[in-house]
mmCIF file of C-alpha atoms in Angstrom:
data_model
loop_
_atom_site.group_PDB
_atom_site.id
_atom_site.type_symbol
_atom_site.label_atom_id
_atom_site.label_comp_id
_atom_site.label_asym_id
_atom_site.label_seq_id
_atom_site.Cartn_x
_atom_site.Cartn_y
_atom_site.Cartn_z
ATOM 1 C CA MET S 84 -0.014 -0.048 -0.050
ATOM 2 C CA ARG S 85 1.267 3.394 -0.949
ATOM 3 C CA PHE S 86 1.190 6.170 1.566
ATOM 4 C CA GLN S 87 -0.294 9.585 0.779
ATOM 5 C CA SER S 88 3.124 11.243 1.254
ATOM 6 C CA ASP S 89 4.510 8.973 -1.608
ATOM 7 C CA GLN S 90 1.598 10.051 -3.928
ATOM 8 C CA LEU S 91 2.262 13.706 -3.101
ATOM 9 C CA GLU S 92 6.023 13.301 -3.770
ATOM 10 C CA ASP S 93 5.193 11.664 -7.129
ATOM 11 C CA GLN S 94 2.851 14.654 -7.984
ATOM 12 C CA ALA S 95 5.574 17.081 -6.973
ATOM 13 C CA VAL S 96 8.157 15.395 -9.246
ATOM 14 C CA ALA S 97 5.697 15.150 -12.114
ATOM 15 C CA GLN S 98 5.061 18.950 -11.870
ATOM 16 C CA LYS S 99 8.775 19.792 -12.176
ATOM 17 C CA THR S 100 8.838 21.003 -15.700
ATOM 18 C CA LEU S 101 10.962 23.387 -17.696
ATOM 19 C CA ASP S 102 8.891 26.229 -16.251
ATOM 20 C CA THR S 103 9.885 25.197 -12.824
ATOM 21 C CA LEU S 104 13.472 24.709 -13.777
ATOM 22 C CA PHE S 105 13.566 28.197 -15.496
ATOM 23 C CA HIS S 106 12.128 29.832 -12.379
ATOM 24 C CA ASP S 107 14.718 28.011 -10.063
ATOM 25 C CA THR S 108 17.558 29.022 -12.211
ATOM 26 C CA LEU S 109 16.247 32.541 -12.366
ATOM 27 C CA LYS S 110 16.225 32.630 -8.598
ATOM 28 C CA ASP S 111 19.795 31.357 -8.502
ATOM 29 C CA ILE S 112 21.180 33.998 -10.856
ATOM 30 C CA TYR S 113 19.204 36.696 -9.052
ATOM 31 C CA TYR S 114 20.808 35.677 -5.858
ATOM 32 C CA ALA S 115 24.301 35.479 -7.601
ATOM 33 C CA GLU S 116 23.940 38.925 -9.083
ATOM 34 C CA ARG S 117 22.964 40.542 -5.790
ATOM 35 C CA LYS S 118 26.043 38.868 -4.138
ATOM 36 C CA ILE S 119 28.234 40.040 -6.901
ATOM 37 C CA LEU S 120 26.996 43.574 -6.597
ATOM 38 C CA LYS S 121 28.002 43.454 -2.870
ATOM 39 C CA SER S 122 31.513 42.086 -3.689
ATOM 40 C CA LEU S 123 32.539 44.379 -6.512
ATOM 41 C CA PRO S 124 33.293 47.455 -4.385
ATOM 42 C CA LYS S 125 35.610 45.364 -2.193
ATOM 43 C CA MET S 126 37.300 44.005 -5.311
ATOM 44 C CA LYS S 127 37.724 47.518 -6.625
ATOM 45 C CA ARG S 128 39.299 48.690 -3.363
ATOM 46 C CA ALA S 129 41.698 45.748 -3.459
ATOM 47 C CA ALA S 130 42.811 46.236 -7.051
ATOM 48 C CA GLN S 131 46.025 48.085 -7.653
ATOM 49 C CA SER S 132 45.628 48.728 -11.410
ATOM 50 C CA GLU S 133 43.557 51.803 -12.329
ATOM 51 C CA ALA S 134 42.229 49.870 -15.489
ATOM 52 C CA LEU S 135 41.053 46.951 -13.224
ATOM 53 C CA LYS S 136 39.503 49.416 -10.730
ATOM 54 C CA ALA S 137 37.551 51.056 -13.646
ATOM 55 C CA ALA S 138 36.501 47.654 -14.954
ATOM 56 C CA PHE S 139 35.095 46.685 -11.556
ATOM 57 C CA GLU S 140 33.196 50.047 -11.304
ATOM 58 C CA LYS S 141 31.756 49.545 -14.765
ATOM 59 C CA HIS S 142 30.643 46.039 -13.990
ATOM 60 C CA LYS S 143 29.095 47.231 -10.781
ATOM 61 C CA GLU S 144 26.934 49.763 -12.784
ATOM 62 C CA GLN S 145 26.069 46.984 -15.321
ATOM 63 C CA THR S 146 25.071 44.547 -12.543
ATOM 64 C CA GLU S 147 22.576 47.065 -11.160
ATOM 65 C CA GLY S 148 20.910 47.158 -14.656
ATOM 66 C CA GLN S 149 21.138 43.361 -14.840
ATOM 67 C CA ILE S 150 19.259 42.992 -11.566
ATOM 68 C CA GLU S 151 16.555 45.298 -12.900
ATOM 69 C CA ARG S 152 16.259 43.194 -16.006
ATOM 70 C CA LEU S 153 16.065 40.008 -13.912
ATOM 71 C CA GLN S 154 13.224 41.725 -11.940
ATOM 72 C CA GLN S 155 11.458 42.269 -15.311
ATOM 73 C CA VAL S 156 11.872 38.610 -16.181
ATOM 74 C CA PHE S 157 10.297 37.585 -12.886
ATOM 75 C CA GLU S 158 7.365 39.934 -13.770
ATOM 76 C CA ILE S 159 6.977 38.431 -17.194
ATOM 77 C CA ILE S 160 6.539 34.968 -15.564
ATOM 78 C CA GLY S 161 4.199 36.242 -12.863
ATOM 79 C CA LYS S 162 6.635 35.640 -9.957
ATOM 80 C CA ALA S 163 8.051 37.774 -7.194
ATOM 81 C CA PRO S 164 11.719 38.501 -7.546
ATOM 82 C CA ARG S 165 13.418 36.210 -4.960
ATOM 83 C CA GLY S 166 16.863 34.697 -4.719
ATOM 84 C CA LYS S 167 17.802 31.122 -3.931
ATOM 85 C CA THR S 168 21.223 30.512 -2.398
ATOM 86 C CA CYS S 169 23.719 29.884 -5.147
ATOM 87 C CA ASP S 170 26.446 27.709 -3.760
ATOM 88 C CA ALA S 171 28.441 28.012 -7.098
ATOM 89 C CA ILE S 172 28.720 31.916 -6.724
ATOM 90 C CA GLU S 173 29.405 31.597 -2.979
ATOM 91 C CA GLY S 174 32.357 29.351 -3.765
ATOM 92 C CA ILE S 175 33.685 31.609 -6.544
ATOM 93 C CA LEU S 176 33.478 34.703 -4.458
ATOM 94 C CA ALA S 177 35.037 32.935 -1.455
ATOM 95 C CA GLU S 178 37.967 32.125 -3.777
ATOM 96 C CA GLY S 179 38.254 35.853 -4.678
ATOM 97 C CA GLU S 180 38.280 36.685 -0.878
ATOM 98 C CA GLU S 181 41.120 34.187 -0.446
ATOM 99 C CA ILE S 182 43.122 35.796 -3.252
ATOM 100 C CA MET S 183 42.692 39.180 -1.686
ATOM 101 C CA GLU S 184 44.029 37.878 1.555
ATOM 102 C CA GLU S 185 46.799 35.742 0.397
ATOM 103 C CA TYR S 186 48.134 38.142 -2.375
ATOM 104 C CA LYS S 187 47.581 41.459 -0.687
ATOM 105 C CA ASP S 188 50.259 43.980 -1.611
ATOM 106 C CA THR S 189 51.927 41.628 -4.082
ATOM 107 C CA PRO S 190 52.410 42.101 -7.854
ATOM 108 C CA ALA S 191 50.198 39.009 -8.452
ATOM 109 C CA LEU S 192 47.167 40.418 -6.585
ATOM 110 C CA ASP S 193 45.564 42.081 -9.662
ATOM 111 C CA ALA S 194 46.150 38.893 -11.710
ATOM 112 C CA GLY S 195 44.375 36.927 -9.066
ATOM 113 C CA LEU S 196 41.494 39.358 -8.778
ATOM 114 C CA LEU S 197 41.137 39.412 -12.575
ATOM 115 C CA ALA S 198 40.961 35.580 -12.705
ATOM 116 C CA ALA S 199 38.376 35.536 -9.904
ATOM 117 C CA ALA S 200 36.307 38.074 -11.820
ATOM 118 C CA GLN S 201 36.539 36.076 -14.990
ATOM 119 C CA ALA S 202 35.320 32.956 -13.108
ATOM 120 C CA VAL S 203 32.261 35.007 -12.047
ATOM 121 C CA GLU S 204 31.738 36.122 -15.564
ATOM 122 C CA HIS S 205 31.990 32.632 -16.965
ATOM 123 C CA TYR S 206 29.464 31.378 -14.417
ATOM 124 C CA GLU S 207 27.103 34.264 -15.483
ATOM 125 C CA ILE S 208 27.631 33.575 -19.127
ATOM 126 C CA THR S 209 26.531 29.892 -18.705
ATOM 127 C CA ARG S 210 23.484 30.853 -16.611
ATOM 128 C CA TYR S 211 22.308 33.639 -18.933
ATOM 129 C CA GLY S 212 22.909 31.567 -22.060
ATOM 130 C CA THR S 213 20.845 28.664 -20.641
ATOM 131 C CA LEU S 214 18.034 30.952 -19.349
ATOM 132 C CA LYS S 215 17.893 32.614 -22.778
ATOM 133 C CA ARG S 216 17.522 29.241 -24.570
ATOM 134 C CA TRP S 217 14.874 28.101 -22.102
ATOM 135 C CA ALA S 218 12.907 31.275 -22.426
ATOM 136 C CA GLY S 219 12.942 30.781 -26.105
ATOM 137 C CA VAL S 220 11.553 27.205 -25.812
ATOM 138 C CA LEU S 221 8.953 28.511 -23.324
ATOM 139 C CA GLY S 222 7.864 31.208 -25.775
ATOM 140 C CA LEU S 223 8.994 34.137 -23.521
ATOM 141 C CA LYS S 224 10.136 36.433 -26.249
ATOM 142 C CA ASP S 225 10.369 39.558 -23.975
ATOM 143 C CA ALA S 226 12.457 37.543 -21.506
ATOM 144 C CA VAL S 227 14.684 36.270 -24.311
ATOM 145 C CA ALA S 228 15.502 39.824 -25.272
ATOM 146 C CA LEU S 229 16.302 40.856 -21.651
ATOM 147 C CA LEU S 230 18.442 37.862 -20.982
ATOM 148 C CA ASP S 231 20.290 38.329 -24.233
ATOM 149 C CA GLU S 232 21.098 41.892 -23.394
ATOM 150 C CA THR S 233 22.751 40.758 -20.126
ATOM 151 C CA LEU S 234 24.446 37.881 -21.808
ATOM 152 C CA GLN S 235 26.035 40.318 -24.306
ATOM 153 C CA GLU S 236 27.192 42.586 -21.502
ATOM 154 C CA GLU S 237 28.765 39.588 -19.537
ATOM 155 C CA SER S 238 30.478 38.362 -22.736
ATOM 156 C CA GLN S 239 31.903 41.899 -23.323
ATOM 157 C CA THR S 240 33.050 42.198 -19.791
ATOM 158 C CA ASP S 241 34.910 38.932 -20.069
ATOM 159 C CA GLU S 242 36.603 40.173 -23.175
ATOM 160 C CA ASP S 243 37.438 43.460 -21.544
ATOM 161 C CA LEU S 244 39.001 41.612 -18.621
ATOM 162 C CA THR S 245 41.076 39.511 -20.918
ATOM 163 C CA ALA S 246 42.291 42.745 -22.730
ATOM 164 C CA ILE S 247 43.351 44.235 -19.384
ATOM 165 C CA ALA S 248 45.144 40.928 -18.432
ATOM 166 C CA ASP S 249 46.912 40.924 -21.740
ATOM 167 C CA ALA S 250 47.775 44.565 -21.782
ATOM 168 C CA GLU S 251 49.301 44.956 -18.294
ATOM 169 C CA ILE S 252 48.191 42.718 -15.448
ATOM 170 C CA ASN S 253 49.774 39.441 -16.283
ATOM 171 C CA GLN S 254 53.169 40.976 -17.110
ATOM 172 C CA GLU S 255 53.091 43.099 -13.940
ATOM 173 C CA ALA S 256 52.421 39.825 -11.946
ATOM 174 C CA LEU S 257 55.789 38.588 -13.030
ATOM 175 C CA GLN S 258 57.627 41.443 -11.222
ATOM 176 C CA GLU S 259 59.157 40.818 -7.880
ATOM 177 C CA GLY S 260 57.608 42.746 -4.990
#
């Protein structure tokens, strides 16, 4: 004899569709963006390179807009904007904190900060790329456009960080302190 709790569990599993997964992933990236927004000023303060400081400031401003776009996507699907703890971003940001502590006042600090920032960007790129595809499958055309705008910003930020690394940061990290 099956218990009622087993039947309820089966129903809950059956109801987990792409809609549910889209919403869960949206909550994940919403949480991540808000954590990133809080960490960027600290990364900017820790950076030694003016170019890297400027990149962190620019990304902070972009992140504010990205959070607003995510709120619009929540509105499109009729859900309140809420975050869900994102263990991945917690780990990536913890690594950045570790770099700030371990490499403080060394020539390699900026290279480490830049690498941590790119790890964040790569995480965001995967999330936004997936959400954009799912929004398309779900017929959420307005959400596709909003998510694509953010995806393009994240990709450009990654390219900008690579250019800063190549132009100055990686060579400076070779210098003895």
